[in-house]
PDB file of N, CA and C in Angstrom:
ATOM      1  N   MET A   1       6.468  76.125  61.954  1.00  0.00           N
ATOM      2  CA  MET A   1       7.806  76.408  62.438  1.00  0.00           C
ATOM      3  C   MET A   1       7.707  76.976  63.852  1.00  0.00           C
ATOM      4  N   ALA A   2       8.653  76.631  64.681  1.00  0.00           N
ATOM      5  CA  ALA A   2       8.687  77.109  66.058  1.00  0.00           C
ATOM      6  C   ALA A   2      10.094  77.605  66.373  1.00  0.00           C
ATOM      7  N   LEU A   3      10.189  78.372  67.444  1.00  0.00           N
ATOM      8  CA  LEU A   3      11.482  78.837  67.945  1.00  0.00           C
ATOM      9  C   LEU A   3      11.674  78.295  69.353  1.00  0.00           C
ATOM     10  N   MET A   4      12.887  77.840  69.637  1.00  0.00           N
ATOM     11  CA  MET A   4      13.228  77.374  70.982  1.00  0.00           C
ATOM     12  C   MET A   4      14.480  78.099  71.434  1.00  0.00           C
ATOM     13  N   ASP A   5      14.424  78.637  72.624  1.00  0.00           N
ATOM     14  CA  ASP A   5      15.602  79.226  73.245  1.00  0.00           C
ATOM     15  C   ASP A   5      16.046  78.250  74.318  1.00  0.00           C
ATOM     16  N   ILE A   6      17.307  77.841  74.274  1.00  0.00           N
ATOM     17  CA  ILE A   6      17.796  76.825  75.206  1.00  0.00           C
ATOM     18  C   ILE A   6      19.145  77.233  75.790  1.00  0.00           C
ATOM     19  N   THR A   7      19.288  76.928  77.074  1.00  0.00           N
ATOM     20  CA  THR A   7      20.551  77.116  77.772  1.00  0.00           C
ATOM     21  C   THR A   7      20.825  75.827  78.542  1.00  0.00           C
ATOM     22  N   VAL A   8      21.962  75.214  78.300  1.00  0.00           N
ATOM     23  CA  VAL A   8      22.346  73.978  78.973  1.00  0.00           C
ATOM     24  C   VAL A   8      23.577  74.291  79.819  1.00  0.00           C
ATOM     25  N   ILE A   9      23.476  74.011  81.113  1.00  0.00           N
ATOM     26  CA  ILE A   9      24.558  74.355  82.046  1.00  0.00           C
ATOM     27  C   ILE A   9      25.012  73.097  82.785  1.00  0.00           C
ATOM     28  N   PRO A  10      26.266  72.688  82.585  1.00  0.00           N
ATOM     29  CA  PRO A  10      26.779  71.550  83.353  1.00  0.00           C
ATOM     30  C   PRO A  10      27.142  72.020  84.762  1.00  0.00           C
ATOM     31  N   LEU A  11      26.596  71.369  85.755  1.00  0.00           N
ATOM     32  CA  LEU A  11      26.868  71.740  87.148  1.00  0.00           C
ATOM     33  C   LEU A  11      27.822  70.727  87.760  1.00  0.00           C
ATOM     34  N   ASP A  12      29.041  70.722  87.248  1.00  0.00           N
ATOM     35  CA  ASP A  12      30.013  69.752  87.725  1.00  0.00           C
ATOM     36  C   ASP A  12      31.069  70.365  88.627  1.00  0.00           C
ATOM     37  N   GLY A  13      31.029  71.679  88.812  1.00  0.00           N
ATOM     38  CA  GLY A  13      31.960  72.342  89.709  1.00  0.00           C
ATOM     39  C   GLY A  13      33.389  72.414  89.212  1.00  0.00           C
ATOM     40  N   ARG A  14      33.638  72.054  87.964  1.00  0.00           N
ATOM     41  CA  ARG A  14      35.012  72.041  87.451  1.00  0.00           C
ATOM     42  C   ARG A  14      35.539  73.424  87.119  1.00  0.00           C
ATOM     43  N   SER A  15      34.679  74.270  86.559  1.00  0.00           N
ATOM     44  CA  SER A  15      35.170  75.535  86.022  1.00  0.00           C
ATOM     45  C   SER A  15      34.033  76.533  85.937  1.00  0.00           C
ATOM     46  N   SER A  16      34.388  77.811  85.902  1.00  0.00           N
ATOM     47  CA  SER A  16      33.357  78.828  85.717  1.00  0.00           C
ATOM     48  C   SER A  16      33.200  79.172  84.241  1.00  0.00           C
ATOM     49  N   GLY A  17      34.078  78.699  83.374  1.00  0.00           N
ATOM     50  CA  GLY A  17      33.993  78.953  81.947  1.00  0.00           C
ATOM     51  C   GLY A  17      33.339  77.791  81.222  1.00  0.00           C
ATOM     52  N   PHE A  18      32.442  78.126  80.301  1.00  0.00           N
ATOM     53  CA  PHE A  18      31.699  77.088  79.600  1.00  0.00           C
ATOM     54  C   PHE A  18      31.893  77.121  78.087  1.00  0.00           C
ATOM     55  N   SER A  19      32.807  77.930  77.583  1.00  0.00           N
ATOM     56  CA  SER A  19      32.890  78.111  76.130  1.00  0.00           C
ATOM     57  C   SER A  19      33.212  76.814  75.387  1.00  0.00           C
ATOM     58  N   SER A  20      34.060  75.968  75.915  1.00  0.00           N
ATOM     59  CA  SER A  20      34.364  74.690  75.245  1.00  0.00           C
ATOM     60  C   SER A  20      33.145  73.781  75.227  1.00  0.00           C
ATOM     61  N   PHE A  21      32.409  73.763  76.328  1.00  0.00           N
ATOM     62  CA  PHE A  21      31.196  72.966  76.389  1.00  0.00           C
ATOM     63  C   PHE A  21      30.169  73.482  75.393  1.00  0.00           C
ATOM     64  N   ILE A  22      29.974  74.798  75.341  1.00  0.00           N
ATOM     65  CA  ILE A  22      29.012  75.402  74.416  1.00  0.00           C
ATOM     66  C   ILE A  22      29.430  75.109  72.970  1.00  0.00           C
ATOM     67  N   ALA A  23      30.711  75.150  72.691  1.00  0.00           N
ATOM     68  CA  ALA A  23      31.195  74.837  71.336  1.00  0.00           C
ATOM     69  C   ALA A  23      30.819  73.410  70.952  1.00  0.00           C
ATOM     70  N   SER A  24      30.887  72.478  71.890  1.00  0.00           N
ATOM     71  CA  SER A  24      30.512  71.088  71.583  1.00  0.00           C
ATOM     72  C   SER A  24      29.009  70.979  71.313  1.00  0.00           C
ATOM     73  N   LEU A  25      28.198  71.788  71.991  1.00  0.00           N
ATOM     74  CA  LEU A  25      26.760  71.807  71.709  1.00  0.00           C
ATOM     75  C   LEU A  25      26.495  72.384  70.319  1.00  0.00           C
ATOM     76  N   GLN A  26      27.253  73.408  69.951  1.00  0.00           N
ATOM     77  CA  GLN A  26      27.084  74.012  68.622  1.00  0.00           C
ATOM     78  C   GLN A  26      27.445  73.006  67.532  1.00  0.00           C
ATOM     79  N   ASP A  27      28.433  72.157  67.794  1.00  0.00           N
ATOM     80  CA  ASP A  27      28.778  71.093  66.838  1.00  0.00           C
ATOM     81  C   ASP A  27      27.607  70.139  66.642  1.00  0.00           C
ATOM     82  N   LEU A  28      26.908  69.798  67.724  1.00  0.00           N
ATOM     83  CA  LEU A  28      25.723  68.942  67.616  1.00  0.00           C
ATOM     84  C   LEU A  28      24.641  69.620  66.778  1.00  0.00           C
ATOM     85  N   LEU A  29      24.435  70.902  67.014  1.00  0.00           N
ATOM     86  CA  LEU A  29      23.414  71.641  66.264  1.00  0.00           C
ATOM     87  C   LEU A  29      23.757  71.730  64.783  1.00  0.00           C
ATOM     88  N   ALA A  30      25.037  71.833  64.477  1.00  0.00           N
ATOM     89  CA  ALA A  30      25.453  71.919  63.076  1.00  0.00           C
ATOM     90  C   ALA A  30      25.061  70.661  62.306  1.00  0.00           C
ATOM     91  N   GLY A  31      24.943  69.550  63.003  1.00  0.00           N
ATOM     92  CA  GLY A  31      24.542  68.304  62.367  1.00  0.00           C
ATOM     93  C   GLY A  31      23.033  68.134  62.228  1.00  0.00           C
ATOM     94  N   SER A  32      22.280  69.097  62.747  1.00  0.00           N
ATOM     95  CA  SER A  32      20.819  69.019  62.644  1.00  0.00           C
ATOM     96  C   SER A  32      20.350  69.765  61.395  1.00  0.00           C
ATOM     97  N   SER A  33      19.084  69.632  61.094  1.00  0.00           N
ATOM     98  CA  SER A  33      18.520  70.340  59.940  1.00  0.00           C
ATOM     99  C   SER A  33      17.924  71.686  60.338  1.00  0.00           C
ATOM    100  N   CYS A  34      18.076  72.066  61.599  1.00  0.00           N
ATOM    101  CA  CYS A  34      17.492  73.306  62.106  1.00  0.00           C
ATOM    102  C   CYS A  34      18.477  74.469  62.002  1.00  0.00           C
ATOM    103  N   SER A  35      17.922  75.660  61.790  1.00  0.00           N
ATOM    104  CA  SER A  35      18.736  76.874  61.856  1.00  0.00           C
ATOM    105  C   SER A  35      18.885  77.250  63.330  1.00  0.00           C
ATOM    106  N   TYR A  36      20.007  77.856  63.676  1.00  0.00           N
ATOM    107  CA  TYR A  36      20.224  78.227  65.076  1.00  0.00           C
ATOM    108  C   TYR A  36      21.119  79.449  65.143  1.00  0.00           C
ATOM    109  N   ARG A  37      21.030  80.126  66.275  1.00  0.00           N
ATOM    110  CA  ARG A  37      21.849  81.312  66.494  1.00  0.00           C
ATOM    111  C   ARG A  37      22.268  81.363  67.959  1.00  0.00           C
ATOM    112  N   LEU A  38      23.576  81.365  68.195  1.00  0.00           N
ATOM    113  CA  LEU A  38      24.135  81.512  69.528  1.00  0.00           C
ATOM    114  C   LEU A  38      24.024  82.979  69.951  1.00  0.00           C
ATOM    115  N   HIS A  39      23.644  83.215  71.192  1.00  0.00           N
ATOM    116  CA  HIS A  39      23.638  84.572  71.731  1.00  0.00           C
ATOM    117  C   HIS A  39      24.250  84.536  73.129  1.00  0.00           C
ATOM    118  N   ASP A  40      24.336  85.664  73.768  1.00  0.00           N
ATOM    119  CA  ASP A  40      25.059  85.763  75.037  1.00  0.00           C
ATOM    120  C   ASP A  40      24.515  84.869  76.156  1.00  0.00           C
ATOM    121  N   MET A  41      23.240  84.557  76.129  1.00  0.00           N
ATOM    122  CA  MET A  41      22.632  83.815  77.226  1.00  0.00           C
ATOM    123  C   MET A  41      22.092  82.446  76.822  1.00  0.00           C
ATOM    124  N   GLY A  42      22.420  81.975  75.633  1.00  0.00           N
ATOM    125  CA  GLY A  42      21.931  80.675  75.186  1.00  0.00           C
ATOM    126  C   GLY A  42      21.976  80.554  73.674  1.00  0.00           C
ATOM    127  N   THR A  43      21.106  79.723  73.143  1.00  0.00           N
ATOM    128  CA  THR A  43      21.010  79.494  71.701  1.00  0.00           C
ATOM    129  C   THR A  43      19.539  79.450  71.322  1.00  0.00           C
ATOM    130  N   THR A  44      19.188  80.119  70.234  1.00  0.00           N
ATOM    131  CA  THR A  44      17.837  80.046  69.701  1.00  0.00           C
ATOM    132  C   THR A  44      17.868  79.156  68.468  1.00  0.00           C
ATOM    133  N   ILE A  45      16.916  78.224  68.405  1.00  0.00           N
ATOM    134  CA  ILE A  45      16.863  77.240  67.330  1.00  0.00           C
ATOM    135  C   ILE A  45      15.494  77.333  66.664  1.00  0.00           C
ATOM    136  N   GLU A  46      15.476  77.245  65.347  1.00  0.00           N
ATOM    137  CA  GLU A  46      14.248  77.309  64.564  1.00  0.00           C
ATOM    138  C   GLU A  46      13.980  75.953  63.926  1.00  0.00           C
ATOM    139  N   GLY A  47      12.737  75.472  64.047  1.00  0.00           N
ATOM    140  CA  GLY A  47      12.395  74.204  63.411  1.00  0.00           C
ATOM    141  C   GLY A  47      11.035  73.719  63.835  1.00  0.00           C
ATOM    142  N   PRO A  48      10.619  72.573  63.337  1.00  0.00           N
ATOM    143  CA  PRO A  48       9.353  71.982  63.764  1.00  0.00           C
ATOM    144  C   PRO A  48       9.429  71.630  65.255  1.00  0.00           C
ATOM    145  N   SER A  49       8.332  71.816  65.978  1.00  0.00           N
ATOM    146  CA  SER A  49       8.358  71.612  67.426  1.00  0.00           C
ATOM    147  C   SER A  49       8.809  70.199  67.799  1.00  0.00           C
ATOM    148  N   SER A  50       8.411  69.192  67.051  1.00  0.00           N
ATOM    149  CA  SER A  50       8.831  67.822  67.382  1.00  0.00           C
ATOM    150  C   SER A  50      10.349  67.678  67.311  1.00  0.00           C
ATOM    151  N   GLU A  51      10.955  68.326  66.329  1.00  0.00           N
ATOM    152  CA  GLU A  51      12.416  68.265  66.211  1.00  0.00           C
ATOM    153  C   GLU A  51      13.093  69.071  67.312  1.00  0.00           C
ATOM    154  N   LEU A  52      12.489  70.195  67.694  1.00  0.00           N
ATOM    155  CA  LEU A  52      13.068  71.012  68.768  1.00  0.00           C
ATOM    156  C   LEU A  52      13.070  70.250  70.087  1.00  0.00           C
ATOM    157  N   PHE A  53      11.983  69.543  70.397  1.00  0.00           N
ATOM    158  CA  PHE A  53      11.949  68.757  71.632  1.00  0.00           C
ATOM    159  C   PHE A  53      13.009  67.661  71.597  1.00  0.00           C
ATOM    160  N   SER A  54      13.183  67.030  70.458  1.00  0.00           N
ATOM    161  CA  SER A  54      14.206  65.997  70.322  1.00  0.00           C
ATOM    162  C   SER A  54      15.608  66.583  70.498  1.00  0.00           C
ATOM    163  N   LEU A  55      15.853  67.737  69.871  1.00  0.00           N
ATOM    164  CA  LEU A  55      17.156  68.397  70.012  1.00  0.00           C
ATOM    165  C   LEU A  55      17.419  68.799  71.460  1.00  0.00           C
ATOM    166  N   ALA A  56      16.395  69.300  72.147  1.00  0.00           N
ATOM    167  CA  ALA A  56      16.570  69.693  73.557  1.00  0.00           C
ATOM    168  C   ALA A  56      17.044  68.499  74.372  1.00  0.00           C
ATOM    169  N   GLY A  57      16.439  67.339  74.135  1.00  0.00           N
ATOM    170  CA  GLY A  57      16.862  66.134  74.841  1.00  0.00           C
ATOM    171  C   GLY A  57      18.285  65.744  74.508  1.00  0.00           C
ATOM    172  N   SER A  58      18.653  65.840  73.237  1.00  0.00           N
ATOM    173  CA  SER A  58      20.019  65.497  72.816  1.00  0.00           C
ATOM    174  C   SER A  58      21.047  66.438  73.423  1.00  0.00           C
ATOM    175  N   LEU A  59      20.742  67.731  73.436  1.00  0.00           N
ATOM    176  CA  LEU A  59      21.670  68.710  73.996  1.00  0.00           C
ATOM    177  C   LEU A  59      21.826  68.502  75.501  1.00  0.00           C
ATOM    178  N   HIS A  60      20.730  68.214  76.186  1.00  0.00           N
ATOM    179  CA  HIS A  60      20.766  67.959  77.629  1.00  0.00           C
ATOM    180  C   HIS A  60      21.595  66.703  77.925  1.00  0.00           C
ATOM    181  N   GLU A  61      21.348  65.627  77.188  1.00  0.00           N
ATOM    182  CA  GLU A  61      22.057  64.363  77.408  1.00  0.00           C
ATOM    183  C   GLU A  61      23.541  64.440  77.048  1.00  0.00           C
ATOM    184  N   HIS A  62      23.883  65.341  76.131  1.00  0.00           N
ATOM    185  CA  HIS A  62      25.277  65.491  75.702  1.00  0.00           C
ATOM    186  C   HIS A  62      26.208  65.734  76.890  1.00  0.00           C
ATOM    187  N   ALA A  63      25.763  66.555  77.830  1.00  0.00           N
ATOM    188  CA  ALA A  63      26.605  66.858  78.992  1.00  0.00           C
ATOM    189  C   ALA A  63      26.881  65.603  79.810  1.00  0.00           C
ATOM    190  N   PHE A  64      25.868  64.759  79.988  1.00  0.00           N
ATOM    191  CA  PHE A  64      26.084  63.515  80.725  1.00  0.00           C
ATOM    192  C   PHE A  64      27.074  62.620  79.995  1.00  0.00           C
ATOM    193  N   GLY A  65      27.029  62.647  78.674  1.00  0.00           N
ATOM    194  CA  GLY A  65      27.984  61.880  77.880  1.00  0.00           C
ATOM    195  C   GLY A  65      29.410  62.366  78.043  1.00  0.00           C
ATOM    196  N   MET A  66      29.566  63.599  78.502  1.00  0.00           N
ATOM    197  CA  MET A  66      30.897  64.163  78.743  1.00  0.00           C
ATOM    198  C   MET A  66      31.360  63.903  80.182  1.00  0.00           C
ATOM    199  N   GLY A  67      30.561  63.171  80.953  1.00  0.00           N
ATOM    200  CA  GLY A  67      30.958  62.828  82.318  1.00  0.00           C
ATOM    201  C   GLY A  67      30.384  63.731  83.388  1.00  0.00           C
ATOM    202  N   VAL A  68      29.582  64.707  83.018  1.00  0.00           N
ATOM    203  CA  VAL A  68      28.963  65.585  84.007  1.00  0.00           C
ATOM    204  C   VAL A  68      27.885  64.802  84.747  1.00  0.00           C
ATOM    205  N   GLN A  69      27.762  65.021  86.047  1.00  0.00           N
ATOM    206  CA  GLN A  69      26.790  64.288  86.859  1.00  0.00           C
ATOM    207  C   GLN A  69      25.497  65.065  87.124  1.00  0.00           C
ATOM    208  N   ARG A  70      25.516  66.366  86.827  1.00  0.00           N
ATOM    209  CA  ARG A  70      24.321  67.190  87.046  1.00  0.00           C
ATOM    210  C   ARG A  70      24.254  68.232  85.941  1.00  0.00           C
ATOM    211  N   VAL A  71      23.067  68.379  85.339  1.00  0.00           N
ATOM    212  CA  VAL A  71      22.877  69.318  84.234  1.00  0.00           C
ATOM    213  C   VAL A  71      21.597  70.118  84.488  1.00  0.00           C
ATOM    214  N   TYR A  72      21.688  71.416  84.288  1.00  0.00           N
ATOM    215  CA  TYR A  72      20.540  72.310  84.428  1.00  0.00           C
ATOM    216  C   TYR A  72      20.235  72.885  83.049  1.00  0.00           C
ATOM    217  N   THR A  73      19.040  72.601  82.524  1.00  0.00           N
ATOM    218  CA  THR A  73      18.656  73.056  81.197  1.00  0.00           C
ATOM    219  C   THR A  73      17.408  73.920  81.293  1.00  0.00           C
ATOM    220  N   VAL A  74      17.470  75.085  80.658  1.00  0.00           N
ATOM    221  CA  VAL A  74      16.332  76.005  80.616  1.00  0.00           C
ATOM    222  C   VAL A  74      15.924  76.137  79.162  1.00  0.00           C
ATOM    223  N   LEU A  75      14.621  75.946  78.889  1.00  0.00           N
ATOM    224  CA  LEU A  75      14.185  76.148  77.510  1.00  0.00           C
ATOM    225  C   LEU A  75      12.848  76.858  77.468  1.00  0.00           C
ATOM    226  N   LYS A  76      12.695  77.638  76.401  1.00  0.00           N
ATOM    227  CA  LYS A  76      11.453  78.337  76.098  1.00  0.00           C
ATOM    228  C   LYS A  76      11.119  78.010  74.653  1.00  0.00           C
ATOM    229  N   ILE A  77       9.851  77.729  74.390  1.00  0.00           N
ATOM    230  CA  ILE A  77       9.434  77.414  73.024  1.00  0.00           C
ATOM    231  C   ILE A  77       8.262  78.310  72.641  1.00  0.00           C
ATOM    232  N   ASP A  78       8.379  78.939  71.493  1.00  0.00           N
ATOM    233  CA  ASP A  78       7.301  79.733  70.903  1.00  0.00           C
ATOM    234  C   ASP A  78       6.865  78.990  69.651  1.00  0.00           C
ATOM    235  N   ASP A  79       5.705  78.363  69.725  1.00  0.00           N
ATOM    236  CA  ASP A  79       5.213  77.525  68.631  1.00  0.00           C
ATOM    237  C   ASP A  79       3.947  78.158  68.066  1.00  0.00           C
ATOM    238  N   ARG A  80       4.088  78.894  66.968  1.00  0.00           N
ATOM    239  CA  ARG A  80       2.951  79.546  66.318  1.00  0.00           C
ATOM    240  C   ARG A  80       2.438  78.655  65.212  1.00  0.00           C
ATOM    241  N   ARG A  81       1.138  78.473  65.162  1.00  0.00           N
ATOM    242  CA  ARG A  81       0.534  77.668  64.118  1.00  0.00           C
ATOM    243  C   ARG A  81      -0.227  78.528  63.118  1.00  0.00           C
ATOM    244  N   ASP A  82      -0.339  79.847  63.408  1.00  0.00           N
ATOM    245  CA  ASP A  82      -1.104  80.720  62.503  1.00  0.00           C
ATOM    246  C   ASP A  82      -0.244  81.320  61.399  1.00  0.00           C
ATOM    247  N   ARG A  83       1.082  81.315  61.572  1.00  0.00           N
ATOM    248  CA  ARG A  83       1.983  81.812  60.527  1.00  0.00           C
ATOM    249  C   ARG A  83       3.393  81.333  60.816  1.00  0.00           C
ATOM    250  N   ASP A  84       4.246  81.394  59.802  1.00  0.00           N
ATOM    251  CA  ASP A  84       5.636  80.994  59.974  1.00  0.00           C
ATOM    252  C   ASP A  84       6.403  82.040  60.771  1.00  0.00           C
ATOM    253  N   VAL A  85       7.270  81.572  61.647  1.00  0.00           N
ATOM    254  CA  VAL A  85       8.195  82.452  62.356  1.00  0.00           C
ATOM    255  C   VAL A  85       9.607  81.974  62.065  1.00  0.00           C
ATOM    256  N   HIS A  86      10.530  82.905  62.005  1.00  0.00           N
ATOM    257  CA  HIS A  86      11.912  82.566  61.698  1.00  0.00           C
ATOM    258  C   HIS A  86      12.848  83.353  62.602  1.00  0.00           C
ATOM    259  N   LEU A  87      14.069  82.847  62.734  1.00  0.00           N
ATOM    260  CA  LEU A  87      15.088  83.552  63.508  1.00  0.00           C
ATOM    261  C   LEU A  87      15.211  84.989  63.015  1.00  0.00           C
ATOM    262  N   GLY A  88      15.198  85.919  63.927  1.00  0.00           N
ATOM    263  CA  GLY A  88      15.382  87.324  63.575  1.00  0.00           C
ATOM    264  C   GLY A  88      14.094  88.080  63.331  1.00  0.00           C
ATOM    265  N   ASP A  89      12.952  87.388  63.192  1.00  0.00           N
ATOM    266  CA  ASP A  89      11.685  88.083  62.934  1.00  0.00           C
ATOM    267  C   ASP A  89      11.281  89.000  64.085  1.00  0.00           C
ATOM    268  N   LYS A  90      11.423  88.533  65.311  1.00  0.00           N
ATOM    269  CA  LYS A  90      10.963  89.321  66.460  1.00  0.00           C
ATOM    270  C   LYS A  90      11.779  90.607  66.627  1.00  0.00           C
ATOM    271  N   PRO A  91      13.109  90.534  66.631  1.00  0.00           N
ATOM    272  CA  PRO A  91      13.876  91.782  66.742  1.00  0.00           C
ATOM    273  C   PRO A  91      13.606  92.726  65.568  1.00  0.00           C
ATOM    274  N   ALA A  92      13.433  92.167  64.372  1.00  0.00           N
ATOM    275  CA  ALA A  92      13.168  93.012  63.198  1.00  0.00           C
ATOM    276  C   ALA A  92      11.846  93.741  63.347  1.00  0.00           C
ATOM    277  N   SER A  93      10.845  93.076  63.910  1.00  0.00           N
ATOM    278  CA  SER A  93       9.543  93.705  64.125  1.00  0.00           C
ATOM    279  C   SER A  93       9.656  94.864  65.114  1.00  0.00           C
ATOM    280  N   VAL A  94      10.399  94.662  66.181  1.00  0.00           N
ATOM    281  CA  VAL A  94      10.599  95.724  67.181  1.00  0.00           C
ATOM    282  C   VAL A  94      11.375  96.872  66.564  1.00  0.00           C
ATOM    283  N   GLN A  95      12.434  96.569  65.821  1.00  0.00           N
ATOM    284  CA  GLN A  95      13.224  97.626  65.184  1.00  0.00           C
ATOM    285  C   GLN A  95      12.393  98.448  64.204  1.00  0.00           C
ATOM    286  N   ALA A  96      11.499  97.796  63.481  1.00  0.00           N
ATOM    287  CA  ALA A  96      10.626  98.524  62.557  1.00  0.00           C
ATOM    288  C   ALA A  96       9.712  99.479  63.311  1.00  0.00           C
ATOM    289  N   LYS A  97       9.228  99.072  64.458  1.00  0.00           N
ATOM    290  CA  LYS A  97       8.358  99.928  65.253  1.00  0.00           C
ATOM    291  C   LYS A  97       9.142 101.095  65.874  1.00  0.00           C
ATOM    292  N   ILE A  98      10.366 100.833  66.274  1.00  0.00           N
ATOM    293  CA  ILE A  98      11.215 101.903  66.820  1.00  0.00           C
ATOM    294  C   ILE A  98      11.498 102.922  65.736  1.00  0.00           C
ATOM    295  N   GLY A  99      11.746 102.452  64.524  1.00  0.00           N
ATOM    296  CA  GLY A  99      12.033 103.340  63.401  1.00  0.00           C
ATOM    297  C   GLY A  99      10.871 104.236  63.041  1.00  0.00           C
ATOM    298  N   ARG A 100       9.642 103.800  63.328  1.00  0.00           N
ATOM    299  CA  ARG A 100       8.452 104.587  63.028  1.00  0.00           C
ATOM    300  C   ARG A 100       8.113 105.571  64.126  1.00  0.00           C
ATOM    301  N   ALA A 101       8.661 105.358  65.310  1.00  0.00           N
ATOM    302  CA  ALA A 101       8.284 106.194  66.469  1.00  0.00           C
ATOM    303  C   ALA A 101       8.815 107.599  66.366  1.00  0.00           C
TER     304      ALA A 101
END
């Protein structure tokens, strides 16, 4: 299992608000088999790395399908092969350490 953090930004100059665009990306994610969580600066998705790369391409291409001529996509992938990782594990680990301090 891997985690991918992705932010897709349409650079079409139409508006400074992206909530409708982000909602359409969330609809695409809902149709996938991956778990995901929207946050203030993007979306984190959990799944096999091959599926995450495919989803990244689909999310990036989605903007072009909406008529946007330029898209800026930022992604980070944490792919651990020594153990399973899941959404929420990293913050929970930090919180546990803070609680012990």
